[in-house]
Short mmCIF file of C-alpha atoms and ligand atoms in Angstrom, two decimals:
data_model
loop_
_atom_site.label_atom_id
_atom_site.label_comp_id
_atom_site.label_asym_id
_atom_site.label_seq_id
_atom_site.Cartn_x
_atom_site.Cartn_y
_atom_site.Cartn_z
CA MET A 1 0.00 0.00 0.00
CA LYS A 2 1.15 3.50 -0.63
CA THR A 3 0.28 6.91 0.64
CA VAL A 4 -2.34 8.58 -1.52
CA GLN A 5 -1.25 11.28 -3.91
CA VAL A 6 -4.53 12.92 -4.73
CA THR A 7 -4.66 16.10 -6.70
CA GLN A 8 -4.79 19.17 -4.51
CA GLU A 9 -6.81 20.97 -7.15
CA LYS A 10 -10.22 21.87 -5.76
CA LYS A 11 -13.12 20.68 -7.84
CA LYS A 12 -16.03 23.03 -8.51
CA ASN A 13 -19.05 22.39 -6.29
CA GLU A 14 -17.01 20.31 -3.85
CA PRO A 15 -19.68 19.04 -1.43
CA VAL A 16 -18.30 20.58 1.73
CA LYS A 17 -15.77 23.19 2.77
CA VAL A 18 -13.82 21.51 5.46
CA GLN A 19 -11.03 23.93 6.19
CA GLY A 20 -10.92 24.95 9.79
CA ILE A 21 -12.86 21.99 11.08
CA LEU A 22 -11.60 21.21 14.51
CA ARG A 23 -10.81 17.70 15.57
CA GLY A 24 -12.91 18.33 18.67
CA LEU A 25 -16.06 18.48 16.55
CA PHE A 26 -15.68 14.82 15.63
CA SER A 27 -16.54 12.17 18.18
CA PHE A 28 -14.47 9.77 16.05
CA VAL A 29 -11.11 10.87 14.66
CA PRO A 30 -9.45 7.96 12.84
CA LYS A 31 -5.76 7.35 13.41
CA ARG A 32 -5.39 6.10 9.83
CA ALA A 33 -7.60 5.64 6.78
CA PHE A 34 -7.54 3.42 3.71
CA PHE A 35 -9.25 4.32 0.45
CA GLU A 36 -10.21 2.07 -2.39
CA LYS A 37 -8.96 4.07 -5.37
CA ASN A 38 -12.37 4.02 -6.99
CA ALA A 39 -13.90 5.64 -3.90
CA LEU A 40 -12.29 8.92 -4.87
CA ASN A 41 -14.45 9.02 -8.01
CA TYR A 42 -17.53 9.59 -5.87
CA PRO A 43 -18.40 13.00 -4.36
CA MET A 44 -18.82 11.34 -0.97
CA GLY A 45 -15.38 9.77 -1.26
CA ARG A 46 -13.80 13.15 -2.00
CA ARG A 47 -15.72 14.70 0.87
CA VAL A 48 -14.40 12.09 3.33
CA PHE A 49 -10.89 12.49 1.92
CA ASN A 50 -10.98 16.26 2.36
CA ILE A 51 -12.18 15.99 5.94
CA LEU A 52 -9.47 13.47 6.79
CA ARG A 53 -6.87 15.75 5.26
CA GLU A 54 -8.10 18.61 7.45
CA LEU A 55 -7.95 16.36 10.49
CA GLY A 56 -4.40 15.35 9.64
CA THR A 57 -5.24 11.65 9.37
CA GLU A 58 -2.78 9.51 7.43
CA VAL A 59 -4.45 8.16 4.26
CA LYS A 60 -3.34 5.15 2.17
CA LEU A 61 -4.72 3.41 -0.88
CA ALA A 62 -6.05 -0.13 -0.65
CA GLY A 63 -7.04 -2.67 -3.28
CA SER A 64 -10.30 -3.74 -1.66
CA HIS A 65 -12.21 -2.68 1.43
CA ASN A 66 -12.59 -6.37 2.25
CA ARG A 67 -8.86 -7.06 2.48
CA ILE A 68 -7.08 -4.43 4.51
CA THR A 69 -3.57 -5.24 5.59
CA GLY A 70 -1.34 -2.81 7.39
CA ILE A 71 -3.30 -2.35 10.60
CA PRO A 72 -0.71 -2.87 13.34
CA GLY A 73 -1.11 -4.90 16.52
CA LYS A 74 1.00 -7.68 17.98
CA THR A 75 -1.67 -8.99 20.33
CA ALA A 76 -5.39 -9.58 19.81
CA ARG A 77 -6.12 -6.58 22.01
CA GLU A 78 -3.74 -4.26 20.17
CA ALA A 79 -5.07 -5.37 16.79
CA TYR A 80 -8.64 -4.74 17.93
CA MET A 81 -7.84 -1.31 19.38
CA GLU A 82 -5.95 -0.25 16.25
CA ALA A 83 -8.73 -1.54 13.96
CA LYS A 84 -11.28 0.49 15.89
CA ARG A 85 -9.24 3.59 15.07
CA THR A 86 -9.05 2.75 11.37
CA LEU A 87 -11.47 4.07 8.74
CA VAL A 88 -11.80 2.28 5.42
CA VAL A 89 -13.56 4.03 2.58
CA GLY A 90 -14.88 1.80 -0.18
CA VAL A 91 -17.47 1.12 -2.85
CA ARG A 92 -20.12 -1.41 -1.92
CA LYS A 93 -20.28 -3.98 -4.68
CA THR A 94 -22.74 -6.45 -3.13
CA LEU A 95 -26.13 -4.81 -3.46
CA ASP A 96 -28.07 -7.94 -2.67
CA PHE A 97 -29.46 -6.88 0.71
CA GLN A 98 -29.60 -9.47 3.49
CA PRO A 99 -32.83 -10.11 5.42
CA CYS A 100 -32.98 -8.53 8.86
CA LYS A 101 -35.39 -10.27 11.18
CA PRO A 102 -37.03 -9.36 13.47
CA SER A 103 -36.58 -5.60 13.13
CA ALA A 104 -36.92 -5.05 9.33
CA HIS A 105 -37.25 -6.71 5.93
CA PHE A 106 -33.75 -5.87 4.69
CA GLN A 107 -30.41 -4.62 5.93
CA LEU A 108 -29.34 -1.35 4.31
CA PRO A 109 -25.54 -1.45 4.15
CA LEU A 110 -24.19 2.07 4.71
CA VAL A 111 -21.47 1.33 7.26
CA THR A 112 -19.78 -1.73 8.75
CA SER A 113 -18.48 -1.77 12.35
CA CYS A 114 -18.15 1.22 14.65
CA PRO A 115 -15.52 2.91 16.82
CA GLY A 116 -17.29 1.86 20.04
CA MET A 117 -15.73 -0.99 21.98
CA CYS A 118 -18.59 -2.76 23.71
CA GLU A 119 -17.27 -6.03 25.09
CA TYR A 120 -20.38 -7.98 24.17
CA CYS A 121 -20.69 -6.57 20.62
CA TYR A 122 -22.31 -9.00 18.17
CA LEU A 123 -19.68 -7.93 15.61
CA ASN A 124 -17.21 -10.01 17.62
CA THR A 125 -18.83 -13.00 15.93
CA THR A 126 -19.06 -11.64 12.41
CA LEU A 127 -16.07 -9.32 11.89
CA GLY A 128 -13.22 -11.27 13.42
CA LYS A 129 -10.08 -9.87 14.99
CA LYS A 130 -9.76 -6.55 13.16
CA PRO A 131 -13.21 -4.95 13.06
CA TYR A 132 -12.15 -1.80 11.21
CA VAL A 133 -14.78 0.80 10.40
CA ARG A 134 -15.98 0.78 6.78
CA VAL A 135 -18.07 3.39 4.97
CA TYR A 136 -19.47 3.00 1.46
CA VAL A 137 -19.46 6.03 -0.78
CA ASN A 138 -21.82 4.76 -3.52
CA VAL A 139 -24.87 5.62 -1.46
CA ASP A 140 -26.85 6.62 -4.57
CA GLU A 141 -26.45 3.09 -5.94
CA ILE A 142 -27.37 1.57 -2.59
CA LEU A 143 -30.51 3.72 -2.41
CA GLU A 144 -31.41 2.89 -6.00
CA GLN A 145 -31.35 -0.79 -5.04
CA ALA A 146 -33.55 0.02 -2.05
CA ARG A 147 -35.97 1.76 -4.41
CA GLN A 148 -36.20 -1.42 -6.50
CA ASN A 149 -36.74 -3.58 -3.41
CA ILE A 150 -39.55 -1.27 -2.32
CA ALA A 151 -41.15 -1.31 -5.78
CA SER A 152 -41.11 -5.10 -5.90
CA ARG A 153 -43.20 -5.31 -2.72
CA VAL A 154 -45.79 -2.57 -3.33
CA PRO A 155 -48.45 -2.23 -1.89
CA GLU A 156 -46.67 -3.66 1.16
CA ILE A 157 -44.47 -1.34 3.21
CA THR A 158 -40.81 -2.37 3.11
CA VAL A 159 -38.63 -1.63 6.12
CA PHE A 160 -34.83 -1.26 5.98
CA GLU A 161 -32.43 -1.47 8.94
CA GLY A 162 -29.43 0.86 8.71
CA ALA A 163 -27.53 -0.49 11.72
CA ALA A 164 -27.51 -4.26 11.19
CA THR A 165 -23.72 -4.43 11.07
CA SER A 166 -22.70 -1.09 12.51
CA ASP A 167 -23.48 1.97 14.53
CA PRO A 168 -23.75 4.47 11.66
CA LEU A 169 -23.79 7.71 13.67
CA PRO A 170 -20.09 8.21 14.59
CA VAL A 171 -19.07 8.37 10.91
CA GLU A 172 -22.01 10.54 9.84
CA PRO A 173 -19.94 13.78 10.06
CA PHE A 174 -17.61 12.29 7.45
CA THR A 175 -20.16 10.96 4.97
CA GLY A 176 -23.57 12.57 5.48
CA ALA A 177 -24.93 9.17 4.37
CA LEU A 178 -27.60 8.94 7.03
CA ALA A 179 -28.92 12.39 6.15
CA LYS A 180 -29.16 11.42 2.51
CA THR A 181 -30.85 8.15 3.36
CA ILE A 182 -33.35 9.73 5.73
CA GLU A 183 -34.40 12.24 3.06
CA PHE A 184 -34.60 9.48 0.45
CA PHE A 185 -37.02 7.55 2.65
CA GLY A 186 -38.93 10.76 3.35
CA GLY A 187 -39.92 10.57 -0.33
CA GLN A 188 -40.88 6.87 -0.29
CA GLU A 189 -44.55 6.14 0.18
CA HIS A 190 -43.91 2.43 0.68
CA GLY A 191 -40.43 2.49 2.22
CA ARG A 192 -39.41 2.95 5.84
CA PHE A 193 -35.98 3.29 7.42
CA ARG A 194 -34.78 2.59 10.93
CA PHE A 195 -31.43 2.52 12.60
CA VAL A 196 -30.08 2.34 16.11
CA THR A 197 -27.24 4.12 17.84
CA LYS A 198 -25.53 4.64 21.16
CA PHE A 199 -24.04 7.93 19.98
CA THR A 200 -25.39 11.43 20.34
CA ASN A 201 -24.18 13.60 17.43
CA VAL A 202 -27.73 13.93 16.11
CA ASP A 203 -27.81 17.64 15.31
CA SER A 204 -27.13 17.36 11.57
CA LEU A 205 -30.19 15.09 11.25
CA LEU A 206 -32.73 17.16 13.12
CA GLY A 207 -33.80 19.53 10.34
CA LEU A 208 -34.26 16.92 7.60
CA LYS A 209 -37.43 16.19 5.63
CA HIS A 210 -37.96 12.77 7.17
CA GLN A 211 -41.79 12.76 6.91
CA GLY A 212 -41.88 10.40 9.86
CA HIS A 213 -40.56 7.58 7.68
CA THR A 214 -37.39 7.01 9.73
CA ARG A 215 -37.54 5.51 13.19
CA PHE A 216 -34.60 6.75 15.22
CA ARG A 217 -33.74 4.24 17.95
CA PHE A 218 -31.27 4.45 20.79
CA SER A 219 -29.61 1.46 22.38
CA ILE A 220 -29.72 1.73 26.15
CA ASN A 221 -28.94 -0.42 29.13
CA SER A 222 -28.68 -0.49 32.92
CA ALA A 223 -26.05 1.61 34.70
CA SER A 224 -23.85 -1.40 35.51
CA VAL A 225 -23.95 -2.84 31.99
CA ILE A 226 -22.99 0.51 30.48
CA ASP A 227 -20.21 1.07 33.04
CA ARG A 228 -18.73 -2.40 32.79
CA PHE A 229 -19.12 -3.31 29.14
CA GLU A 230 -19.86 -0.35 26.84
CA ARG A 231 -16.44 1.19 26.35
CA GLY A 232 -16.06 4.27 24.20
CA THR A 233 -19.75 5.16 24.07
CA PRO A 234 -21.74 8.08 25.55
CA ARG A 235 -23.39 7.60 28.94
CA LEU A 236 -27.09 6.87 29.30
CA ILE A 237 -28.11 10.39 30.21
CA ARG A 238 -26.52 11.79 27.05
CA ARG A 239 -28.30 9.20 24.92
CA LEU A 240 -31.61 10.17 26.51
CA GLU A 241 -30.91 13.86 25.90
CA ALA A 242 -30.21 13.09 22.24
CA ALA A 243 -33.39 10.99 22.02
CA THR A 244 -35.37 13.91 23.39
CA ARG A 245 -34.00 16.24 20.71
CA VAL A 246 -34.78 13.68 18.04
CA ARG A 247 -38.36 13.32 19.25
CA GLU A 248 -38.74 17.11 19.29
CA ALA A 249 -37.67 17.05 15.62
CA GLY A 250 -40.71 14.89 14.92
CA TYR A 251 -39.02 11.54 14.36
CA PRO A 252 -40.66 8.34 15.54
CA VAL A 253 -38.40 7.22 18.40
CA GLY A 254 -37.62 3.83 19.88
CA PHE A 255 -35.26 2.15 22.30
CA ILE A 256 -33.45 -1.11 22.04
CA ILE A 257 -32.69 -2.52 25.45
CA ALA A 258 -29.83 -4.86 24.68
CA PRO A 259 -28.22 -6.98 25.76
CA ILE A 260 -30.35 -7.59 28.84
CA ILE A 261 -28.03 -9.19 31.40
CA THR A 262 -28.96 -10.62 34.77
CA TYR A 263 -26.69 -10.04 37.75
CA THR A 264 -27.13 -9.16 41.40
CA GLY A 265 -29.43 -6.14 41.45
CA TRP A 266 -30.39 -6.27 37.75
CA GLN A 267 -34.11 -5.71 38.36
CA GLU A 268 -33.52 -2.59 40.41
CA GLU A 269 -31.16 -1.09 37.84
CA TYR A 270 -33.39 -1.84 34.84
CA ARG A 271 -36.32 -0.38 36.75
CA ASP A 272 -34.26 2.79 37.32
CA MET A 273 -33.49 2.92 33.60
CA VAL A 274 -37.16 2.62 32.65
CA THR A 275 -38.14 5.33 35.12
CA LEU A 276 -35.59 7.64 33.47
CA LEU A 277 -37.34 6.94 30.17
CA ALA A 278 -40.71 7.70 31.72
CA ASP A 279 -39.35 11.00 33.12
CA ARG A 280 -38.66 12.15 29.56
CA PHE A 281 -41.28 10.32 27.52
CA GLY A 282 -44.26 10.16 29.88
CA SER A 283 -46.34 7.05 29.31
CA GLY A 284 -44.37 6.29 26.14
CA ALA A 285 -46.96 7.12 23.47
CA GLY A 286 -45.42 6.33 20.06
CA LEU A 287 -42.30 4.73 21.54
CA THR A 288 -41.22 1.31 20.39
CA LEU A 289 -39.16 -1.01 22.57
CA GLU A 290 -37.07 -3.94 21.38
CA LEU A 291 -35.86 -6.27 24.08
CA ILE A 292 -32.90 -8.52 23.39
CA THR A 293 -31.39 -10.79 26.03
CA HIS A 294 -27.69 -11.50 26.14
CA ARG A 295 -26.39 -14.32 23.96
CA PHE A 296 -22.96 -15.34 22.75
CA THR A 297 -21.38 -17.74 20.31
CA ARG A 298 -18.31 -19.87 20.94
CA ARG A 299 -16.39 -17.78 18.46
CA ALA A 300 -17.41 -14.50 20.10
CA LYS A 301 -16.41 -15.80 23.52
CA ALA A 302 -12.94 -16.73 22.28
CA THR A 303 -12.55 -13.33 20.58
CA ILE A 304 -13.81 -11.41 23.62
CA LEU A 305 -11.48 -13.28 25.99
CA GLY A 306 -8.57 -12.56 23.65
CA ILE A 307 -9.30 -8.82 23.63
CA PHE A 308 -10.66 -8.35 27.14
CA PRO A 309 -9.19 -11.17 29.27
CA GLU A 310 -10.42 -9.42 32.40
CA THR A 311 -14.02 -9.21 31.17
CA GLN A 312 -16.85 -9.74 33.64
CA LEU A 313 -19.29 -10.70 30.89
CA PRO A 314 -21.27 -13.75 31.93
CA MET A 315 -20.29 -16.41 29.38
CA GLU A 316 -20.58 -19.70 31.26
CA GLU A 317 -22.00 -22.23 28.80
CA SER A 318 -23.35 -24.53 31.52
CA GLU A 319 -25.68 -21.75 32.68
CA ARG A 320 -27.18 -21.28 29.23
CA LYS A 321 -29.22 -23.08 26.60
CA TYR A 322 -27.67 -23.78 23.21
CA LYS A 323 -29.80 -22.59 20.32
CA TYR A 324 -29.33 -22.68 16.54
CA GLY A 325 -29.54 -19.20 14.98
CA GLN A 326 -30.83 -17.88 11.64
CA PHE A 327 -27.29 -17.60 10.20
CA GLY A 328 -26.43 -21.24 10.81
CA TYR A 329 -24.23 -20.91 13.89
CA GLY A 330 -25.40 -21.80 17.37
CA LYS A 331 -25.50 -19.44 20.30
CA TYR A 332 -25.86 -19.62 24.05
CA VAL A 333 -29.02 -17.93 25.30
CA TYR A 334 -30.54 -17.77 28.76
CA ARG A 335 -32.37 -20.91 29.89
CA PRO A 336 -36.15 -20.97 29.33
CA GLU A 337 -36.94 -20.36 33.01
CA ASP A 338 -34.59 -17.34 33.06
CA MET A 339 -36.08 -16.02 29.81
CA ASP A 340 -39.56 -16.28 31.33
CA GLN A 341 -38.43 -14.34 34.38
CA ILE A 342 -36.84 -11.58 32.28
CA ARG A 343 -39.84 -11.38 29.94
CA LEU A 344 -42.28 -11.10 32.81
CA PHE A 345 -40.19 -8.51 34.60
CA PHE A 346 -39.94 -6.24 31.56
CA SER A 347 -43.55 -6.68 30.64
CA ASP A 348 -44.47 -5.58 34.19
CA ILE A 349 -42.23 -2.51 34.36
CA VAL A 350 -43.15 -1.35 30.85
CA HIS A 351 -46.82 -1.74 31.76
CA GLU A 352 -46.23 0.19 34.99
CA TYR A 353 -44.12 3.10 33.69
CA LEU A 354 -44.54 3.23 29.90
CA SER A 355 -48.03 1.87 29.43
CA GLN A 356 -48.43 3.35 25.94
CA ALA A 357 -45.10 2.12 24.56
CA GLU A 358 -45.15 -0.85 22.23
CA ILE A 359 -42.87 -3.82 22.87
CA GLU A 360 -42.08 -4.89 19.30
CA TYR A 361 -40.37 -8.11 20.25
CA PHE A 362 -38.53 -9.92 23.02
CA VAL A 363 -35.82 -12.39 22.14
S1 SF4 B 401 -21.89 0.68 19.76
FE1 SF4 B 401 -22.93 -1.13 18.88
S2 SF4 B 401 -21.77 -1.63 17.03
FE2 SF4 B 401 -20.48 -0.28 18.28
S3 SF4 B 401 -19.19 -1.65 19.53
FE3 SF4 B 401 -21.01 -1.14 20.75
S4 SF4 B 401 -22.48 -2.81 20.32
FE4 SF4 B 401 -20.90 -2.87 18.71
#
């Protein structure tokens, strides 16, 4: 790989003026970036390149966004930490969208991975040891495919999930891809968009013409789970403040409570979390809730222990039930009696504090 020599000549109508942008305005400042050469032929690719140049990030060319070499790290932990500080800018070639049960009909691939470092992250199963952050600059082509998927299902409504393999918000200041996608869906009678985030840089999305077609969800958890396992992400109170601003901008809002983990005092802490929601959202009219209990695969456990050997994540197989998943690999979920207890508990507290919220699913 070699360092990029891109023409310094400014193109007319360059999408953004980036001079003077301060590093402090970005919640994620990559340590290094790799560009597929072709990515620079897209306005979004040039926009990301210009921002990185302003931020002083080292940029190299890469053959394919799927095969990035050159991320340092002698140990599993170092490799993981370095990958999480690496941005890869590519062109998405696979436009055959995957299904996305139970939250949507299709995944909408805008971003892969995220700079957060949650110990339990499901990407530990799918992305392996170097989960570098990937953005795709051919958003127009991706949205054109979405348009065709929508058309093929009319008069049904087709729902797309924008966070199936990522948290797309930290890289939004670089790409503007979410803004573009939200406005695209604002114009789709039969298309709906949803994504989930733990991050709070929502301001650039508040004034968009969303027409209520995008559901903006925040991933939240109990105080102990956030403190112990959700490294590099904003605290609960900041997520709730962001959710409040999003609701005031007229978006449908939801919360994903995941992963639900049982430990000494879990009921008390989850009750506290739900009361904080009720303080801001009253009885929860219009809110959707998605409840996902903790699960892990053998592969994820090995990866997590390699990166975070001191982790307190509960991953004792003998305390779980083994279950085959939709992608062919098995996972360890809570035992049926524990699932029943968790389901009942959440159903009770939601009924008590957020009686008008809708629980979309519990898994
Ligand atoms: S914020 Fe989401 S995508 Fe990012 S590391 Fe945490 S769980 Fe994974």
